[in-house]
Tab-separated table of C-alpha atoms in Angstrom:
chain	number	residue	atom	x	y	z
L	273	MET	CA	101.062	-87.241	167.369
L	274	ALA	CA	102.696	-83.977	166.444
L	275	GLY	CA	103.802	-81.613	169.212
L	276	GLY	CA	102.847	-77.973	169.790
L	277	LYS	CA	99.889	-76.274	171.407
L	278	VAL	CA	96.624	-78.207	171.273
L	279	SER	CA	93.204	-76.694	172.007
L	280	ALA	CA	90.996	-78.102	174.764
L	281	ARG	CA	88.560	-79.295	172.094
L	282	GLN	CA	91.341	-81.087	170.188
L	283	LYS	CA	92.607	-82.642	173.411
L	284	MET	CA	89.122	-83.995	174.041
L	285	ILE	CA	88.940	-85.359	170.474
L	286	ASN	CA	92.361	-86.974	170.883
L	287	LEU	CA	91.294	-88.534	174.184
L	288	MET	CA	88.086	-89.874	172.648
L	289	TYR	CA	90.102	-91.287	169.763
L	290	LEU	CA	92.436	-93.107	172.172
L	291	VAL	CA	89.487	-94.485	174.133
L	292	PHE	CA	87.900	-95.664	170.868
L	293	ILE	CA	91.108	-97.431	169.819
L	294	ALA	CA	91.389	-99.045	173.269
L	295	MET	CA	87.793	-100.268	173.029
L	296	MET	CA	88.443	-101.676	169.572
L	297	ALA	CA	91.494	-103.533	170.894
L	298	MET	CA	89.530	-104.823	173.872
L	299	ASN	CA	86.687	-106.065	171.689
L	300	MET	CA	89.083	-107.741	169.301
L	301	SER	CA	90.830	-109.353	172.251
L	302	LYS	CA	87.529	-110.748	173.519
L	303	GLU	CA	86.768	-112.142	170.069
L	304	VAL	CA	90.149	-113.851	169.958
L	305	LEU	CA	89.685	-115.261	173.452
L	306	SER	CA	86.243	-116.557	172.502
L	307	ALA	CA	87.701	-118.136	169.349
L	308	PHE	CA	90.228	-120.031	171.459
L	309	GLY	CA	87.390	-121.145	173.708
L	310	LEU	CA	85.422	-122.501	170.759
L	311	MET	CA	88.509	-124.338	169.526
L	312	GLU	CA	89.037	-125.841	172.984
L	313	ALA	CA	85.443	-127.067	173.040
L	314	LYS	CA	85.891	-128.746	169.642
L	315	PHE	CA	89.088	-130.469	170.786
L	316	ALA	CA	87.328	-131.616	173.956
L	317	ASP	CA	84.469	-133.088	171.906
L	318	ALA	CA	86.959	-134.763	169.574
L	319	ASN	CA	88.788	-136.257	172.562
L	320	GLU	CA	85.575	-137.784	173.870
L	321	ALA	CA	84.697	-139.230	170.464
L	322	THR	CA	88.215	-140.594	169.949
L	323	THR	CA	88.145	-142.160	173.418
L	324	ASN	CA	84.989	-144.052	172.492
L	325	ARG	CA	86.501	-145.238	169.189
L	326	ASN	CA	89.699	-146.307	170.922
L	327	GLU	CA	87.796	-148.318	173.505
L	328	ALA	CA	85.787	-150.037	170.760
L	329	MET	CA	88.944	-150.897	168.808
L	330	LEU	CA	90.727	-152.221	171.893
L	331	THR	CA	87.742	-154.382	172.789
L	332	ASP	CA	87.692	-155.731	169.231
L	333	LEU	CA	91.429	-156.452	169.372
L	334	LYS	CA	91.095	-158.320	172.664
L	335	THR	CA	88.317	-160.454	171.181
L	336	LYS	CA	90.362	-161.197	168.081
L	337	ALA	CA	93.390	-162.028	170.236
L	338	GLU	CA	91.332	-164.684	171.980
L	339	GLU	CA	89.929	-166.046	168.733
L	340	LYS	CA	93.141	-165.878	166.673
L	341	PRO	CA	96.076	-165.565	169.113
L	342	MET	CA	98.730	-166.276	166.470
L	343	GLU	CA	97.614	-163.245	164.480
L	344	PHE	CA	96.318	-160.772	167.048
L	345	LYS	CA	97.836	-161.565	170.468
L	346	VAL	CA	100.981	-159.447	169.985
L	347	PRO	CA	99.242	-156.418	168.393
L	348	ALA	CA	96.603	-156.481	171.137
L	349	ALA	CA	99.269	-156.544	173.841
L	350	ARG	CA	101.087	-153.602	172.248
L	351	ALA	CA	97.851	-151.658	171.900
L	352	GLN	CA	97.164	-152.149	175.594
L	353	LYS	CA	100.667	-150.891	176.437
L	354	VAL	CA	100.085	-147.804	174.301
L	355	GLN	CA	96.782	-147.245	176.082
L	356	ILE	CA	98.360	-147.472	179.537
L	357	VAL	CA	101.216	-145.114	178.676
L	358	SER	CA	98.910	-142.673	176.870
L	359	ASP	CA	96.324	-142.605	179.658
L	360	LYS	CA	99.059	-141.790	182.156
L	361	PHE	CA	100.289	-138.808	180.111
L	362	TYR	CA	96.732	-137.705	179.281
L	363	LYS	CA	95.899	-137.531	182.993
L	364	PHE	CA	99.102	-135.581	183.649
L	365	ILE	CA	98.047	-132.980	181.066
L	366	GLU	CA	94.600	-132.872	182.667
L	367	SER	CA	96.237	-132.075	186.015
L	368	LEU	CA	98.008	-129.120	184.360
L	369	LYS	CA	94.672	-127.837	183.052
L	370	VAL	CA	93.026	-128.206	186.471
L	371	ASP	CA	95.932	-126.337	188.085
L	372	LEU	CA	95.688	-123.558	185.490
L	373	LEU	CA	91.987	-123.061	186.199
L	374	LYS	CA	92.573	-123.152	189.955
L	375	LYS	CA	95.339	-120.541	189.883
L	376	GLY	CA	93.328	-118.293	187.578
L	377	GLU	CA	90.177	-118.820	189.668
L	378	TYR	CA	88.289	-119.784	186.512
L	379	LYS	CA	85.142	-121.861	186.958
L	380	VAL	CA	82.660	-123.471	184.604
L	381	ASP	CA	79.373	-121.593	184.381
L	382	PRO	CA	76.728	-123.997	185.771
L	383	LYS	CA	74.115	-122.565	183.374
L	384	THR	CA	76.094	-122.811	180.122
L	385	GLY	CA	78.555	-125.541	181.101
L	386	LYS	CA	81.338	-123.416	179.622
L	387	LEU	CA	84.442	-121.733	180.971
L	388	PRO	CA	84.575	-117.898	181.032
L	389	PHE	CA	86.616	-117.717	177.816
L	390	GLU	CA	86.595	-113.924	177.504
L	391	ALA	CA	87.859	-113.522	181.078
L	392	MET	CA	90.743	-115.981	180.659
L	393	ASP	CA	93.230	-113.357	179.504
L	394	LYS	CA	95.906	-113.704	182.196
L	395	THR	CA	99.377	-114.420	180.815
L	396	ASP	CA	101.265	-114.704	184.082
L	397	ILE	CA	99.849	-118.013	185.376
L	398	LEU	CA	102.045	-120.406	183.392
L	399	ASP	CA	104.752	-117.760	182.936
L	400	GLU	CA	105.341	-117.757	186.694
L	401	ALA	CA	104.767	-121.492	187.121
L	402	TRP	CA	106.989	-122.780	184.304
L	403	PHE	CA	109.550	-120.098	183.452
L	404	THR	CA	112.177	-118.084	185.275
L	405	GLY	CA	114.451	-115.868	183.222
L	406	ASP	CA	115.828	-117.968	180.374
L	407	ARG	CA	115.385	-121.233	182.299
L	408	LEU	CA	112.549	-123.499	183.325
L	409	THR	CA	111.269	-123.766	186.876
L	410	LYS	CA	110.994	-127.178	188.538
L	411	ASP	CA	107.357	-127.354	187.396
L	412	GLY	CA	108.405	-126.478	183.851
L	413	GLU	CA	111.039	-129.209	183.957
L	414	LYS	CA	108.373	-131.683	185.140
L	415	VAL	CA	106.254	-130.865	182.099
L	416	MET	CA	109.114	-131.534	179.710
L	417	ALA	CA	110.166	-134.648	181.629
L	418	ALA	CA	106.636	-136.080	181.401
L	419	LEU	CA	106.442	-135.340	177.679
L	420	ASN	CA	109.842	-136.861	176.968
L	421	GLU	CA	109.023	-139.920	179.079
L	422	TYR	CA	105.825	-140.428	177.084
L	423	LYS	CA	107.721	-140.126	173.797
L	424	THR	CA	110.390	-142.596	174.922
L	425	GLU	CA	107.844	-145.182	176.081
L	426	ILE	CA	105.737	-144.986	172.912
L	427	LYS	CA	108.756	-145.170	170.599
L	428	GLU	CA	110.044	-148.169	172.527
L	429	ILE	CA	106.733	-149.961	171.934
L	430	LEU	CA	106.731	-149.054	168.233
L	431	SER	CA	110.358	-150.096	167.792
L	432	LYS	CA	109.471	-153.741	168.508
L	433	ASP	CA	108.209	-154.211	164.961
L	434	GLU	CA	109.634	-152.860	161.696
L	435	ALA	CA	106.062	-152.536	160.379
L	436	TYR	CA	105.515	-149.607	162.749
L	437	ARG	CA	108.344	-147.490	161.307
L	438	GLY	CA	105.945	-145.117	159.524
L	439	GLU	CA	103.852	-144.662	162.642
L	440	SER	CA	106.977	-144.025	164.674
L	441	GLU	CA	108.114	-141.278	162.300
L	442	THR	CA	104.671	-139.678	162.331
L	443	PHE	CA	104.610	-139.843	166.121
L	444	GLU	CA	108.024	-138.144	166.342
L	445	LYS	CA	106.862	-135.273	164.118
L	446	THR	CA	103.648	-134.819	166.085
L	447	PHE	CA	105.433	-134.706	169.432
L	448	SER	CA	108.617	-132.966	168.344
L	449	THR	CA	110.100	-130.797	171.097
L	450	ALA	CA	112.888	-129.340	168.973
L	451	PRO	CA	113.519	-125.592	169.308
L	452	VAL	CA	111.180	-123.545	167.104
L	453	PRO	CA	112.232	-120.414	165.165
L	454	ASN	CA	110.215	-117.309	166.086
L	455	LYS	CA	109.204	-114.507	163.715
L	456	ASP	CA	112.734	-113.103	163.921
L	457	GLY	CA	114.302	-116.442	163.026
L	458	LYS	CA	115.668	-116.991	166.535
L	459	LYS	CA	115.207	-120.526	167.843
L	460	ILE	CA	113.102	-120.733	171.011
L	461	ASP	CA	112.779	-123.745	173.304
L	462	TRP	CA	109.598	-125.711	172.581
L	463	LEU	CA	107.854	-125.022	175.896
L	464	ASN	CA	108.653	-121.300	175.796
L	465	TYR	CA	107.517	-121.003	172.185
L	466	ASN	CA	104.185	-122.713	172.804
L	467	PHE	CA	103.197	-121.418	176.235
L	468	GLN	CA	105.156	-118.387	177.412
L	469	GLY	CA	103.292	-115.081	177.189
L	470	TYR	CA	99.982	-116.526	176.012
L	471	PRO	CA	96.607	-115.805	177.638
L	472	ALA	CA	95.271	-118.564	179.867
L	473	ILE	CA	92.580	-119.716	177.421
L	474	ALA	CA	95.185	-120.129	174.649
L	475	SER	CA	97.394	-122.280	176.875
L	476	TYR	CA	94.375	-124.250	178.095
L	477	THR	CA	93.370	-124.896	174.473
L	478	LYS	CA	96.885	-125.992	173.539
L	479	LEU	CA	96.889	-128.481	176.403
L	480	THR	CA	93.562	-129.902	175.214
L	481	ALA	CA	94.993	-130.112	171.683
L	482	LEU	CA	97.989	-132.001	173.095
L	483	GLN	CA	95.561	-134.414	174.736
L	484	ASN	CA	93.963	-134.875	171.310
L	485	ASP	CA	97.349	-135.826	169.867
L	486	VAL	CA	97.669	-138.410	172.630
L	487	LYS	CA	94.215	-139.854	171.867
L	488	VAL	CA	94.995	-140.049	168.144
L	489	THR	CA	98.193	-141.953	168.956
């Protein structure tokens, strides 16, 4: 605002204007936080549905492997390996989500069965846990190590058969951890780009979305 002498009335108007703007920003922030919460709920529902489909398909494959071993024994064995590796990484991600809620002291409302989305605005939980300066903490390194281990194990399974080349390429794109350019064109490490500086509900939602990618695999 311009300088110079301002009357008491104008000062009051200016103050009210600032309060109004702050309230607008706060309300918008709550709407955004709620939107992330709704997205997280949809991913969670999708994960449950995909789990059920996966179990049905694996059961069908096992049955076919017994009935027609020449045709289905190898694919069934590979599917089971993918399941074991994926379940391990899925549970690791779940442990990150549990830790995030614990550190933020966020609890599910027993009446609604939902997390307090609008209150999950802290940005320092994962920032302090995973990042230090321009490097990763030991916990941050564990996250990347677990992700890279999962990628290596899945690609090793898919590499056993040339027929899985397309799936392998799709998998690599889905779980790419290459540096990502920010709005200024500067390349940022994958973990920093996706999780540093975000409110807790956004990070929680991203972790659930990552679990969805695992289930789809």
